[in-house]
Amino acid sequence: MDTIVRTVDYIKGKVVIIDQTLLPAEEKYVEIGDTAELAAAIRILKVRGAPALGVAAAHGILLELENEILAGQDDPHGYIFDHGDTAAAFDASGLDGAVITAKLLETADMLAATRPTAVNLFWAIERMRKAIKRSGNDISLLAANVSTEAFAIHDGELETDRRIGENGAALLSDGMVVLTHCNAGGLATAGYGTALAVIKTAHEQGNAISVFADETRPLLQGARLTAWEMTRAGIDVTVLCDNAAASLFAAGRIDAVVTGADRIVLNGDSANKIGTLGLAVLCEKYGVPMYIAAPWSTFDLTIENGSGIPIEERDPGEVKSFAGIKTAPDEAKAYNPAFDVTPAELLTAIITETCVIERPDVEKIRTAAREAGVLEPE
Ligand code: MRU
Protein backbone atom coordinates (compact mmCIF):
# COMPACT_ATOMS: atom_id res chain seq x y z
CA MET A 1 0.00 0.00 0.00
CA ASP A 2 1.23 3.50 -0.83
CA THR A 3 2.39 5.39 2.25
CA ILE A 4 3.51 8.54 0.44
CA VAL A 5 0.78 11.12 -0.06
CA ARG A 6 0.96 13.80 -2.78
CA THR A 7 0.06 16.46 -0.23
CA VAL A 8 1.30 19.55 -2.03
CA ASP A 9 3.35 19.92 -5.19
CA TYR A 10 4.21 22.38 -7.93
CA ILE A 11 3.06 21.02 -11.25
CA LYS A 12 3.19 22.86 -14.58
CA GLY A 13 2.83 26.36 -13.19
CA LYS A 14 0.28 25.55 -10.47
CA VAL A 15 0.39 24.65 -6.79
CA VAL A 16 -1.49 21.35 -6.54
CA ILE A 17 -2.82 20.22 -3.17
CA ILE A 18 -4.99 17.40 -1.93
CA ASP A 19 -7.94 19.18 -0.29
CA GLN A 20 -7.61 17.95 3.31
CA THR A 21 -10.97 19.39 4.32
CA LEU A 22 -12.65 16.75 2.12
CA LEU A 23 -10.74 13.69 3.35
CA PRO A 24 -11.52 10.87 3.87
CA ALA A 25 -14.81 11.14 1.96
CA GLU A 26 -13.21 12.51 -1.18
CA GLU A 27 -9.63 12.46 -2.50
CA LYS A 28 -9.71 15.63 -4.54
CA TYR A 29 -6.66 17.43 -5.91
CA VAL A 30 -7.05 21.17 -6.42
CA GLU A 31 -4.93 23.29 -8.77
CA ILE A 32 -4.16 26.71 -7.34
CA GLY A 33 -3.04 29.40 -9.74
CA ASP A 34 -3.19 32.45 -7.52
CA THR A 35 -1.42 33.27 -4.25
CA ALA A 36 -4.46 34.84 -2.56
CA GLU A 37 -6.30 31.58 -3.21
CA LEU A 38 -3.39 29.65 -1.70
CA ALA A 39 -3.44 31.87 1.41
CA ALA A 40 -7.17 31.20 1.78
CA ALA A 41 -6.57 27.44 1.40
CA ILE A 42 -3.98 27.58 4.19
CA ARG A 43 -6.33 29.52 6.50
CA ILE A 44 -9.13 26.99 6.14
CA LEU A 45 -6.73 24.00 6.44
CA LYS A 46 -7.09 22.64 2.92
CA VAL A 47 -3.35 22.35 3.32
CA ARG A 48 -2.08 22.11 6.90
CA GLY A 49 0.51 20.62 9.25
CA ALA A 50 3.67 22.51 10.14
CA PRO A 51 6.17 21.28 7.51
CA ALA A 52 3.52 21.17 4.74
CA LEU A 53 2.71 24.83 5.43
CA GLY A 54 6.35 25.67 4.74
CA VAL A 55 6.36 23.71 1.49
CA ALA A 56 3.07 25.31 0.39
CA ALA A 57 4.37 28.82 1.11
CA ALA A 58 7.61 28.16 -0.78
CA HIS A 59 5.61 26.96 -3.77
CA GLY A 60 3.33 29.99 -3.38
CA ILE A 61 6.25 32.38 -3.80
CA LEU A 62 7.34 30.45 -6.89
CA LEU A 63 3.76 30.71 -8.17
CA GLU A 64 3.88 34.49 -7.80
CA LEU A 65 7.10 34.57 -9.82
CA GLU A 66 5.51 32.38 -12.50
CA ASN A 67 2.52 34.70 -12.72
CA GLU A 68 4.63 37.88 -12.77
CA ILE A 69 6.76 36.54 -15.61
CA LEU A 70 3.81 35.28 -17.64
CA ALA A 71 1.89 38.54 -17.13
CA GLY A 72 4.79 40.30 -18.87
CA GLN A 73 4.51 38.13 -21.98
CA ASP A 74 2.58 39.39 -25.02
CA ASP A 75 0.84 36.09 -25.34
CA PRO A 76 0.79 34.46 -21.93
CA HIS A 77 0.55 30.73 -22.32
CA GLY A 78 2.04 27.54 -20.97
CA TYR A 79 4.12 27.45 -17.81
CA ILE A 80 7.68 28.06 -16.73
CA PHE A 81 8.25 25.95 -13.62
CA ASP A 82 7.43 22.30 -13.01
CA HIS A 83 8.71 20.09 -10.18
CA GLY A 84 11.43 17.82 -11.52
CA ASP A 85 11.97 19.79 -14.75
CA THR A 86 14.32 22.63 -15.59
CA ALA A 87 12.55 25.97 -16.03
CA ALA A 88 11.16 26.61 -19.51
CA ALA A 89 12.79 29.44 -21.48
CA PHE A 90 11.01 32.79 -21.22
CA ASP A 91 11.34 36.27 -22.64
CA ALA A 92 12.63 38.58 -19.90
CA SER A 93 12.46 41.76 -22.00
CA GLY A 94 9.91 44.18 -20.62
CA LEU A 95 10.15 42.67 -17.12
CA ASP A 96 11.37 44.87 -14.28
CA GLY A 97 13.42 42.82 -11.78
CA ALA A 98 13.00 45.36 -8.98
CA VAL A 99 9.23 45.40 -9.36
CA ILE A 100 9.04 41.60 -9.41
CA THR A 101 11.36 41.32 -6.40
CA ALA A 102 9.11 43.70 -4.46
CA LYS A 103 6.06 41.68 -5.48
CA LEU A 104 7.66 38.42 -4.32
CA LEU A 105 8.58 39.91 -0.94
CA GLU A 106 5.01 41.21 -0.59
CA THR A 107 3.72 37.71 -1.35
CA ALA A 108 6.08 36.31 1.29
CA ASP A 109 4.58 38.71 3.86
CA MET A 110 1.04 37.82 2.80
CA LEU A 111 1.67 34.07 3.18
CA ALA A 112 3.44 34.61 6.52
CA ALA A 113 0.27 36.25 7.85
CA THR A 114 -1.89 33.14 7.31
CA ARG A 115 -1.20 31.10 10.47
CA PRO A 116 0.91 32.18 13.46
CA THR A 117 2.04 29.09 15.38
CA ALA A 118 3.85 26.62 13.10
CA VAL A 119 7.36 27.99 12.76
CA ASN A 120 8.13 25.87 9.69
CA LEU A 121 6.02 28.37 7.73
CA PHE A 122 8.34 31.23 8.70
CA TRP A 123 11.45 29.05 8.33
CA ALA A 124 10.56 28.23 4.70
CA ILE A 125 9.53 31.80 3.90
CA GLU A 126 12.83 33.09 5.31
CA ARG A 127 14.74 30.69 3.06
CA MET A 128 12.71 31.97 0.11
CA ARG A 129 13.30 35.63 1.08
CA LYS A 130 17.06 34.98 1.10
CA ALA A 131 16.85 33.30 -2.33
CA ILE A 132 14.96 36.34 -3.65
CA LYS A 133 17.37 38.85 -2.16
CA ARG A 134 20.53 37.13 -3.37
CA SER A 135 19.17 37.38 -6.94
CA GLY A 136 19.79 41.14 -6.94
CA ASN A 137 16.72 42.02 -9.04
CA ASP A 138 18.04 39.91 -11.94
CA ILE A 139 15.13 38.00 -13.52
CA SER A 140 17.16 34.99 -14.65
CA LEU A 141 18.73 34.66 -11.22
CA LEU A 142 15.32 35.03 -9.59
CA ALA A 143 13.98 32.22 -11.77
CA ALA A 144 16.91 29.95 -10.91
CA ASN A 145 17.20 30.76 -7.20
CA VAL A 146 13.51 30.87 -6.32
CA SER A 147 12.66 27.61 -8.10
CA THR A 148 15.74 25.80 -6.78
CA GLU A 149 14.98 26.86 -3.23
CA ALA A 150 11.27 25.97 -3.38
CA PHE A 151 11.96 22.49 -4.74
CA ALA A 152 14.85 21.99 -2.29
CA ILE A 153 12.55 22.80 0.65
CA HIS A 154 10.04 20.27 -0.65
CA ASP A 155 12.53 17.52 -1.54
CA GLY A 156 14.24 17.92 1.84
CA GLU A 157 11.06 16.90 3.66
CA LEU A 158 11.02 13.32 2.48
CA GLU A 159 14.64 12.68 3.47
CA THR A 160 14.14 14.41 6.84
CA ASP A 161 10.98 12.44 7.55
CA ARG A 162 12.68 9.13 6.73
CA ARG A 163 15.41 9.88 9.24
CA ILE A 164 12.90 10.88 11.92
CA GLY A 165 11.12 7.59 11.21
CA GLU A 166 14.33 5.58 11.64
CA ASN A 167 15.36 7.40 14.83
CA GLY A 168 11.92 7.07 16.39
CA ALA A 169 11.22 3.48 15.35
CA ALA A 170 14.11 2.39 17.55
CA LEU A 171 12.00 3.48 20.54
CA LEU A 172 9.06 1.24 19.63
CA SER A 173 8.88 -2.53 19.72
CA ASP A 174 6.70 -5.37 18.50
CA GLY A 175 3.19 -5.39 19.94
CA MET A 176 3.19 -1.81 21.21
CA VAL A 177 0.04 0.26 21.37
CA VAL A 178 0.68 3.90 20.45
CA LEU A 179 -1.64 6.84 20.87
CA THR A 180 -1.30 9.85 18.59
CA HIS A 181 -3.10 13.17 18.32
CA CYS A 182 -4.05 15.32 15.33
CA ASN A 183 -2.23 14.37 12.13
CA ALA A 184 1.53 14.34 11.87
CA GLY A 185 1.71 12.17 8.78
CA GLY A 186 2.63 12.75 5.16
CA LEU A 187 -0.44 14.97 4.86
CA ALA A 188 1.19 17.30 7.39
CA THR A 189 4.71 17.31 5.97
CA ALA A 190 4.42 16.83 2.20
CA GLY A 191 6.73 13.87 2.84
CA TYR A 192 6.41 10.74 4.98
CA GLY A 193 5.31 12.34 8.25
CA THR A 194 6.93 12.86 11.64
CA ALA A 195 5.00 11.04 14.40
CA LEU A 196 3.40 8.81 11.78
CA ALA A 197 6.79 8.21 10.13
CA VAL A 198 7.93 6.74 13.45
CA ILE A 199 4.92 4.40 13.48
CA LYS A 200 5.14 3.55 9.77
CA THR A 201 8.86 2.80 10.00
CA ALA A 202 8.39 0.54 13.03
CA HIS A 203 5.62 -1.24 11.11
CA GLU A 204 7.80 -1.58 7.97
CA GLN A 205 10.51 -3.10 10.15
CA GLY A 206 8.11 -5.93 10.98
CA ASN A 207 6.74 -4.75 14.34
CA ALA A 208 3.01 -5.12 14.96
CA ILE A 209 2.05 -1.63 16.12
CA SER A 210 -1.54 -0.73 16.99
CA VAL A 211 -2.55 2.89 16.89
CA PHE A 212 -5.18 4.82 18.80
CA ALA A 213 -5.94 8.05 16.93
CA ASP A 214 -7.59 10.82 18.94
CA GLU A 215 -10.30 12.27 16.72
CA THR A 216 -8.95 15.78 17.52
CA ARG A 217 -11.90 18.11 17.87
CA PRO A 218 -12.90 20.49 16.48
CA LEU A 219 -11.52 19.80 13.00
CA LEU A 220 -11.01 16.03 13.33
CA GLN A 221 -7.53 15.76 11.84
CA GLY A 222 -7.04 12.52 13.79
CA ALA A 223 -10.24 10.79 12.73
CA ARG A 224 -10.25 12.07 9.16
CA LEU A 225 -6.55 12.21 8.28
CA THR A 226 -4.48 10.03 10.63
CA ALA A 227 -6.92 7.13 10.39
CA TRP A 228 -6.89 7.53 6.58
CA GLU A 229 -3.10 7.44 6.47
CA MET A 230 -2.87 4.49 8.86
CA THR A 231 -5.38 2.38 6.94
CA ARG A 232 -3.57 3.17 3.66
CA ALA A 233 -0.37 1.94 5.29
CA GLY A 234 -2.09 -1.24 6.51
CA ILE A 235 -1.64 -0.31 10.18
CA ASP A 236 -4.25 -1.27 12.78
CA VAL A 237 -5.98 1.96 13.87
CA THR A 238 -8.77 2.74 16.32
CA VAL A 239 -10.36 6.19 16.43
CA LEU A 240 -11.54 7.57 19.76
CA CYS A 241 -13.18 10.73 21.00
CA ASP A 242 -10.55 12.92 22.67
CA ASN A 243 -12.29 12.56 26.01
CA ALA A 244 -11.92 8.75 25.90
CA ALA A 245 -8.12 8.89 26.03
CA ALA A 246 -7.81 9.05 29.82
CA SER A 247 -9.76 5.81 30.26
CA LEU A 248 -7.29 3.99 28.01
CA PHE A 249 -4.37 5.19 30.13
CA ALA A 250 -6.18 4.22 33.33
CA ALA A 251 -6.74 0.73 31.90
CA GLY A 252 -3.01 0.43 31.12
CA ARG A 253 -3.69 0.08 27.41
CA ILE A 254 -1.27 2.72 26.06
CA ASP A 255 2.47 1.94 25.75
CA ALA A 256 3.59 5.26 24.26
CA VAL A 257 2.29 8.57 22.94
CA VAL A 258 3.90 10.00 19.80
CA THR A 259 2.84 13.36 18.36
CA GLY A 260 4.27 16.02 16.09
CA ALA A 261 4.93 19.66 16.96
CA ASP A 262 4.36 23.10 15.48
CA ARG A 263 7.06 24.97 17.38
CA ILE A 264 9.70 23.76 19.84
CA VAL A 265 11.60 26.44 21.72
CA LEU A 266 15.04 26.61 23.32
CA ASN A 267 14.13 24.87 26.59
CA GLY A 268 12.16 22.13 24.81
CA ASP A 269 8.65 23.45 25.52
CA SER A 270 6.63 22.32 22.52
CA ALA A 271 3.47 23.63 20.88
CA ASN A 272 1.27 21.11 19.14
CA LYS A 273 -2.43 20.63 18.41
CA ILE A 274 -4.74 21.53 21.28
CA GLY A 275 -5.10 18.49 23.51
CA THR A 276 -1.45 17.41 23.37
CA LEU A 277 -0.77 18.93 26.80
CA GLY A 278 -3.55 16.82 28.34
CA LEU A 279 -1.96 13.67 26.90
CA ALA A 280 1.44 14.64 28.33
CA VAL A 281 -0.13 15.06 31.77
CA LEU A 282 -1.75 11.62 31.43
CA CYS A 283 1.61 10.13 30.42
CA GLU A 284 3.19 11.60 33.56
CA LYS A 285 0.38 10.26 35.75
CA TYR A 286 0.39 6.74 34.28
CA GLY A 287 4.13 6.34 33.57
CA VAL A 288 3.80 6.23 29.78
CA PRO A 289 6.56 7.68 27.55
CA MET A 290 5.61 10.91 25.77
CA TYR A 291 7.51 11.46 22.51
CA ILE A 292 7.43 14.39 20.14
CA ALA A 293 8.76 13.81 16.63
CA ALA A 294 9.77 16.91 14.67
CA PRO A 295 12.42 18.17 12.26
CA TRP A 296 14.87 20.95 13.14
CA SER A 297 12.77 23.30 10.99
CA THR A 298 10.16 23.09 13.80
CA PHE A 299 12.61 24.47 16.38
CA ASP A 300 12.56 28.17 17.18
CA LEU A 301 15.70 28.71 19.24
CA THR A 302 15.05 32.46 19.41
CA ILE A 303 12.32 31.86 22.02
CA GLU A 304 13.45 30.83 25.49
CA ASN A 305 10.34 29.08 26.76
CA GLY A 306 6.83 28.18 25.76
CA SER A 307 5.22 31.35 27.07
CA GLY A 308 6.66 33.15 24.02
CA ILE A 309 4.93 30.93 21.45
CA PRO A 310 2.06 32.67 19.61
CA ILE A 311 -1.04 30.49 19.81
CA GLU A 312 -3.57 30.67 17.00
CA GLU A 313 -7.12 31.34 18.14
CA ARG A 314 -9.61 30.10 15.55
CA ASP A 315 -13.19 30.89 14.62
CA PRO A 316 -15.68 30.10 17.44
CA GLY A 317 -17.95 28.61 14.78
CA GLU A 318 -15.63 25.58 14.57
CA VAL A 319 -16.60 24.70 18.17
CA LYS A 320 -20.24 25.76 18.11
CA SER A 321 -21.21 23.59 15.17
CA PHE A 322 -20.51 20.11 13.85
CA ALA A 323 -20.72 19.15 10.18
CA GLY A 324 -22.75 22.28 9.51
CA ILE A 325 -25.21 21.67 12.37
CA LYS A 326 -25.43 24.13 15.24
CA THR A 327 -24.33 22.49 18.52
CA ALA A 328 -24.30 25.49 20.88
CA PRO A 329 -26.53 28.56 21.24
CA ASP A 330 -25.50 31.67 19.33
CA GLU A 331 -25.24 33.57 22.62
CA ALA A 332 -22.59 31.18 24.00
CA LYS A 333 -18.96 32.16 23.55
CA ALA A 334 -16.43 29.58 22.40
CA TYR A 335 -12.83 28.95 23.41
CA ASN A 336 -10.97 27.68 20.35
CA PRO A 337 -7.18 27.77 20.60
CA ALA A 338 -5.64 25.63 17.85
CA PHE A 339 -2.57 24.65 19.89
CA ASP A 340 -1.30 24.20 23.43
CA VAL A 341 2.21 24.09 24.85
CA THR A 342 3.60 21.01 26.58
CA PRO A 343 6.35 21.88 29.08
CA ALA A 344 9.64 20.15 28.32
CA GLU A 345 9.67 18.38 31.68
CA LEU A 346 6.71 16.28 30.54
CA LEU A 347 8.55 15.02 27.46
CA THR A 348 10.40 11.71 27.50
CA ALA A 349 12.22 12.67 24.30
CA ILE A 350 12.14 14.76 21.15
CA ILE A 351 12.87 12.73 18.03
CA THR A 352 14.61 14.73 15.29
CA GLU A 353 16.20 13.77 11.98
CA THR A 354 19.68 13.86 13.51
CA CYS A 355 19.18 12.47 17.01
CA VAL A 356 16.83 11.68 19.87
CA ILE A 357 17.01 14.30 22.63
CA GLU A 358 16.06 12.51 25.85
CA ARG A 359 14.53 14.57 28.68
CA PRO A 360 15.13 17.78 26.68
CA ASP A 361 16.44 20.95 28.29
CA VAL A 362 18.27 24.06 27.12
CA GLU A 363 21.74 22.53 27.25
CA LYS A 364 20.79 19.30 25.51
CA ILE A 365 18.94 21.19 22.79
CA ARG A 366 21.83 23.62 22.24
CA THR A 367 24.31 20.73 21.99
CA ALA A 368 22.10 18.74 19.60
CA ALA A 369 21.45 21.87 17.50
CA ARG A 370 25.18 22.55 17.20
CA GLU A 371 25.82 18.94 16.20
CA ALA A 372 23.04 19.22 13.61
CA GLY A 373 24.55 22.43 12.23
CA VAL A 374 21.47 24.43 13.22
CA LEU A 375 23.41 26.56 15.72
CA GLU A 376 26.91 27.93 15.22
CA PRO A 377 29.61 26.10 17.21
CA GLU A 378 30.43 27.70 20.60
O1 MRU B 1 -3.98 22.93 12.70
P1 MRU B 1 -3.13 21.90 12.02
O2 MRU B 1 -3.91 20.76 11.49
O3 MRU B 1 -2.20 22.51 10.99
O4 MRU B 1 -2.21 21.34 13.20
C1 MRU B 1 -1.24 20.37 12.89
C2 MRU B 1 -0.58 19.81 14.09
O5 MRU B 1 -0.80 20.20 15.21
C3 MRU B 1 0.47 18.76 13.83
O6 MRU B 1 0.56 17.87 14.90
C4 MRU B 1 1.83 19.47 13.66
O7 MRU B 1 1.76 20.47 12.70
C5 MRU B 1 2.91 18.53 13.32
S1 MRU B 1 2.82 18.03 11.65
C6 MRU B 1 4.11 17.01 11.29
Coordinates of N, CA and C in Angstrom, one line a residue, residues 144-229:
A144 N 16.1 31.1 -11.3 CA 16.9 30.0 -10.9 C 16.9 29.8 -9.4
N145 N 17.1 30.9 -8.7 CA 17.2 30.8 -7.2 C 15.9 30.4 -6.5
V146 N 14.8 31.1 -7.0 CA 13.5 30.9 -6.3 C 13.0 29.4 -6.6
S147 N 13.2 29.0 -7.8 CA 12.7 27.6 -8.1 C 13.5 26.6 -7.4
T148 N 14.8 26.8 -7.4 CA 15.7 25.8 -6.8 C 15.4 25.7 -5.3
E149 N 15.2 26.9 -4.7 CA 15.0 26.9 -3.2 C 13.6 26.2 -2.9
A150 N 12.6 26.5 -3.7 CA 11.3 26.0 -3.4 C 11.3 24.5 -3.5
F151 N 11.9 23.9 -4.6 CA 12.0 22.5 -4.7 C 12.9 21.8 -3.7
A152 N 13.9 22.6 -3.3 CA 14.8 22.0 -2.3 C 14.1 21.9 -0.9
I153 N 13.3 22.9 -0.6 CA 12.5 22.8 0.7 C 11.6 21.6 0.6
H154 N 11.0 21.4 -0.5 CA 10.0 20.3 -0.6 C 10.8 18.9 -0.6
D155 N 11.8 18.8 -1.4 CA 12.5 17.5 -1.5 C 13.2 17.2 -0.2
G156 N 13.6 18.2 0.6 CA 14.2 17.9 1.8 C 13.3 17.2 2.8
E157 N 12.0 17.5 2.7 CA 11.1 16.9 3.7 C 11.1 15.4 3.7
L158 N 11.1 14.8 2.5 CA 11.0 13.3 2.5 C 12.2 12.7 3.2
E159 N 13.4 13.2 2.9 CA 14.6 12.7 3.5 C 14.6 12.9 5.0
T160 N 14.2 14.1 5.4 CA 14.1 14.4 6.8 C 13.2 13.5 7.5
D161 N 12.0 13.3 6.9 CA 11.0 12.4 7.5 C 11.5 11.0 7.7
R162 N 12.2 10.5 6.7 CA 12.7 9.1 6.7 C 13.6 9.0 7.9
R163 N 14.5 10.0 8.1 CA 15.4 9.9 9.2 C 14.7 9.9 10.6
I164 N 13.7 10.8 10.7 CA 12.9 10.9 11.9 C 12.3 9.5 12.2
G165 N 11.7 8.9 11.1 CA 11.1 7.6 11.2 C 12.1 6.6 11.8
E166 N 13.3 6.6 11.2 CA 14.3 5.6 11.6 C 14.7 5.8 13.1
N167 N 14.9 7.1 13.5 CA 15.4 7.4 14.8 C 14.3 7.0 15.8
G168 N 13.0 7.3 15.5 CA 11.9 7.1 16.4 C 11.5 5.6 16.5
A169 N 11.7 4.9 15.4 CA 11.2 3.5 15.4 C 12.0 2.7 16.4
A170 N 13.3 3.1 16.6 CA 14.1 2.4 17.6 C 13.5 2.4 19.0
L171 N 12.6 3.4 19.2 CA 12.0 3.5 20.5 C 10.8 2.6 20.7
L172 N 10.3 2.1 19.6 CA 9.1 1.2 19.6 C 9.4 -0.2 19.5
S173 N 8.6 -1.1 19.9 CA 8.9 -2.5 19.7 C 7.6 -3.3 19.4
D174 N 7.8 -4.5 19.0 CA 6.7 -5.4 18.5 C 5.6 -5.5 19.5
G175 N 4.4 -5.2 19.1 CA 3.2 -5.4 19.9 C 2.8 -4.1 20.7
M176 N 3.5 -3.0 20.5 CA 3.2 -1.8 21.2 C 1.9 -1.2 20.7
V177 N 1.2 -0.5 21.7 CA 0.0 0.3 21.4 C 0.4 1.7 21.5
V178 N 0.2 2.5 20.5 CA 0.7 3.9 20.4 C -0.5 4.8 20.3
L179 N -0.6 5.8 21.1 CA -1.6 6.8 20.9 C -1.0 8.1 20.2
T180 N -1.7 8.6 19.2 CA -1.3 9.9 18.6 C -2.5 10.8 18.5
H181 N -2.1 12.1 18.3 CA -3.1 13.2 18.3 C -3.0 14.0 17.1
C182 N -4.0 14.5 16.6 CA -4.1 15.3 15.3 C -3.5 14.5 14.2
N183 N -2.9 15.1 13.2 CA -2.2 14.4 12.1 C -0.8 14.9 11.9
A184 N 0.1 14.0 12.1 CA 1.5 14.3 11.9 C 2.1 13.3 10.9
G185 N 1.3 13.1 9.8 CA 1.7 12.2 8.8 C 2.2 12.9 7.5
G186 N 2.2 12.2 6.4 CA 2.6 12.8 5.2 C 1.7 13.9 4.8
L187 N 0.5 13.9 5.2 CA -0.4 15.0 4.9 C 0.0 16.3 5.5
A188 N 0.8 16.1 6.6 CA 1.2 17.3 7.4 C 2.6 17.8 7.0
T189 N 3.3 16.9 6.3 CA 4.7 17.3 6.0 C 5.0 17.4 4.5
A190 N 4.1 16.9 3.6 CA 4.4 16.8 2.2 C 5.6 15.8 2.0
G191 N 5.7 14.9 2.9 CA 6.7 13.9 2.8 C 6.2 12.6 3.4
Y192 N 6.8 12.0 4.4 CA 6.4 10.7 5.0 C 5.8 10.9 6.3
G193 N 5.9 12.1 6.9 CA 5.3 12.3 8.2 C 6.4 12.4 9.3
T194 N 6.0 12.8 10.5 CA 6.9 12.9 11.6 C 6.5 11.8 12.6
A195 N 5.5 12.1 13.5 CA 5.0 11.0 14.4 C 4.6 9.8 13.6
L196 N 3.9 10.0 12.5 CA 3.4 8.8 11.8 C 4.5 8.1 11.0
A197 N 5.6 8.9 10.7 CA 6.8 8.2 10.1 C 7.4 7.2 11.1
V198 N 7.4 7.6 12.4 CA 7.9 6.7 13.5 C 7.1 5.4 13.5
I199 N 5.8 5.6 13.4 CA 4.9 4.4 13.5 C 5.1 3.6 12.2
K200 N 5.1 4.3 11.1 CA 5.1 3.6 9.8 C 6.5 2.8 9.6
T201 N 7.5 3.5 10.1 CA 8.9 2.8 10.0 C 8.9 1.6 10.9
A202 N 8.4 1.7 12.1 CA 8.4 0.5 13.0 C 7.6 -0.6 12.4
H203 N 6.5 -0.2 11.8 CA 5.6 -1.2 11.1 C 6.4 -1.9 9.9
E204 N 7.0 -1.0 9.1 CA 7.8 -1.6 8.0 C 8.9 -2.5 8.4
Q205 N 9.4 -2.3 9.6 CA 10.5 -3.1 10.2 C 10.0 -4.4 10.7
G206 N 8.7 -4.6 10.6 CA 8.1 -5.9 11.0 C 7.5 -6.0 12.4
N207 N 7.4 -4.8 13.0 CA 6.7 -4.7 14.3 C 5.2 -4.6 14.2
A208 N 4.5 -5.3 15.0 CA 3.0 -5.1 15.0 C 2.7 -4.0 15.9
I209 N 2.4 -2.8 15.3 CA 2.0 -1.6 16.1 C 0.6 -1.4 16.0
S210 N -0.1 -1.2 17.1 CA -1.5 -0.7 17.0 C -1.6 0.7 17.4
V211 N -2.5 1.4 16.7 CA -2.5 2.9 16.9 C -3.9 3.3 17.4
F212 N -4.0 4.1 18.4 CA -5.2 4.8 18.8 C -5.0 6.3 18.3
A213 N -6.0 6.7 17.5 CA -5.9 8.1 16.9 C -7.0 8.9 17.6
D214 N -6.6 9.9 18.4 CA -7.6 10.8 18.9 C -8.3 11.5 17.8
E215 N -9.6 11.7 17.9 CA -10.3 12.3 16.7 C -9.9 13.7 16.5
T216 N -9.5 14.4 17.6 CA -8.9 15.8 17.5 C -10.0 16.8 17.1
R217 N -10.9 17.0 18.0 CA -11.9 18.1 17.9 C -11.2 19.5 17.9
P218 N -11.7 20.5 17.2 CA -12.9 20.5 16.5 C -12.8 20.1 15.0
L219 N -11.6 20.0 14.5 CA -11.5 19.8 13.0 C -11.2 18.4 12.6
L220 N -11.1 17.5 13.6 CA -11.0 16.0 13.3 C -9.8 15.6 12.5
Q221 N -8.7 16.2 12.6 CA -7.5 15.8 11.8 C -7.1 14.3 12.2
G222 N -7.4 13.9 13.4 CA -7.0 12.5 13.8 C -8.0 11.5 13.1
A223 N -9.3 11.7 13.3 CA -10.2 10.8 12.7 C -10.2 10.8 11.2
R224 N -10.1 12.0 10.6 CA -10.2 12.1 9.2 C -8.9 11.7 8.5
L225 N -7.8 12.3 9.0 CA -6.5 12.2 8.3 C -5.6 11.1 8.8
T226 N -5.4 11.1 10.1 CA -4.5 10.0 10.6 C -5.0 8.6 10.4
A227 N -6.3 8.5 10.6 CA -6.9 7.1 10.4 C -6.8 6.8 8.9
W228 N -7.0 7.8 8.0 CA -6.9 7.5 6.6 C -5.5 7.1 6.2
E229 N -4.5 7.8 6.8 CA -3.1 7.4 6.5 C -2.7 6.1 7.0

